[in-house]
């Protein structure tokens, strides 16, 4: 386990993923009933963008910093700003004590989720890296709404489902540092769906090797699971050699409004993050309401 998210926190993929996460959560909270969020690959929760790791790659500069600069310049269209404001508010809260109002801390998925949770909601966060687990556990120490566990996140797709709340969002955000992660995503989803078919699932994947992505999408279709929405954002045209050209989220049982919201948000993000006007996005149903024929 070499992957450390601190090198990548706040990059364009994080921004995209966390905006999707925010929109899904907020929609699910329209119902009063308690909600459980299960974050299978949680990371450390709070990232210091002035730290050594973030400083080595500076990926956040072409990610969250672009969004903050656009906000400061007043160039975010109002309809867009309304949709991403809850996400930006969390980041502003995280940075409220930073001198000069500058951007120093970036909240990862468990911390973002925790900010958005209501009193009745619960978070289960899993992290396998011993050091990252300790950091995350310390962040939520004494928080009775959050349970941090040092566990293989893939196991949560079996044992932890269905949650006792019966309403849940499962975020699966593996590091893709070892081969076979796309297959594990499909297998994990099928297993989880068998136990908890009404849950909402958000799976992250990199758009790097397009053949792998196409195979992944074909396998999802083949899985027979209904209601799978594909959301993608690319910052450049497909590279010749595999390169991190874009980012994707698969949302199973997405909230009713997600497609419409992402249709507003994605073009703006594609123009903001796109290199040489080459940003693009994709929003499509892999399977619709009906269970696909196998
Ligand atoms: N979800 C986080 C966010 O959005 O802020 C980022 C997570 S990062 C992409 C992936 C994390 O998964 C890393 O912190 C890594 O240590 C952890 N990890 C790797 N393999 C794991 C496994 N089998 N189970 C749980 N966590 C794992």
Coordinates of C-alpha atoms in Angstrom, one line a residue, residues 41 152 154 157 172 174 176-190 216:
X41 CA -11.7 3.9 1.2
X152 CA -10.3 -3.7 4.1
X154 CA -14.0 -4.2 0.1
X157 CA -19.6 -4.3 0.8
X172 CA -16.2 3.3 -3.1
X174 CA -10.1 2.8 -4.3
X176 CA -6.1 2.0 -8.3
X177 CA -2.5 1.3 -7.5
X178 CA -2.8 -2.4 -8.2
X179 CA -4.2 -4.3 -11.2
X180 CA -7.7 -5.6 -11.1
X181 CA -9.4 -2.6 -9.3
X182 CA -12.0 -2.2 -12.1
X183 CA -13.0 -5.8 -11.7
X184 CA -13.1 -5.5 -7.9
X185 CA -15.4 -2.5 -8.3
X186 CA -17.9 -4.5 -10.4
X187 CA -17.7 -7.6 -8.2
X188 CA -18.0 -5.5 -5.0
X189 CA -21.0 -3.7 -6.4
X190 CA -22.8 -6.8 -7.5
X216 CA -15.5 -1.7 -17.0

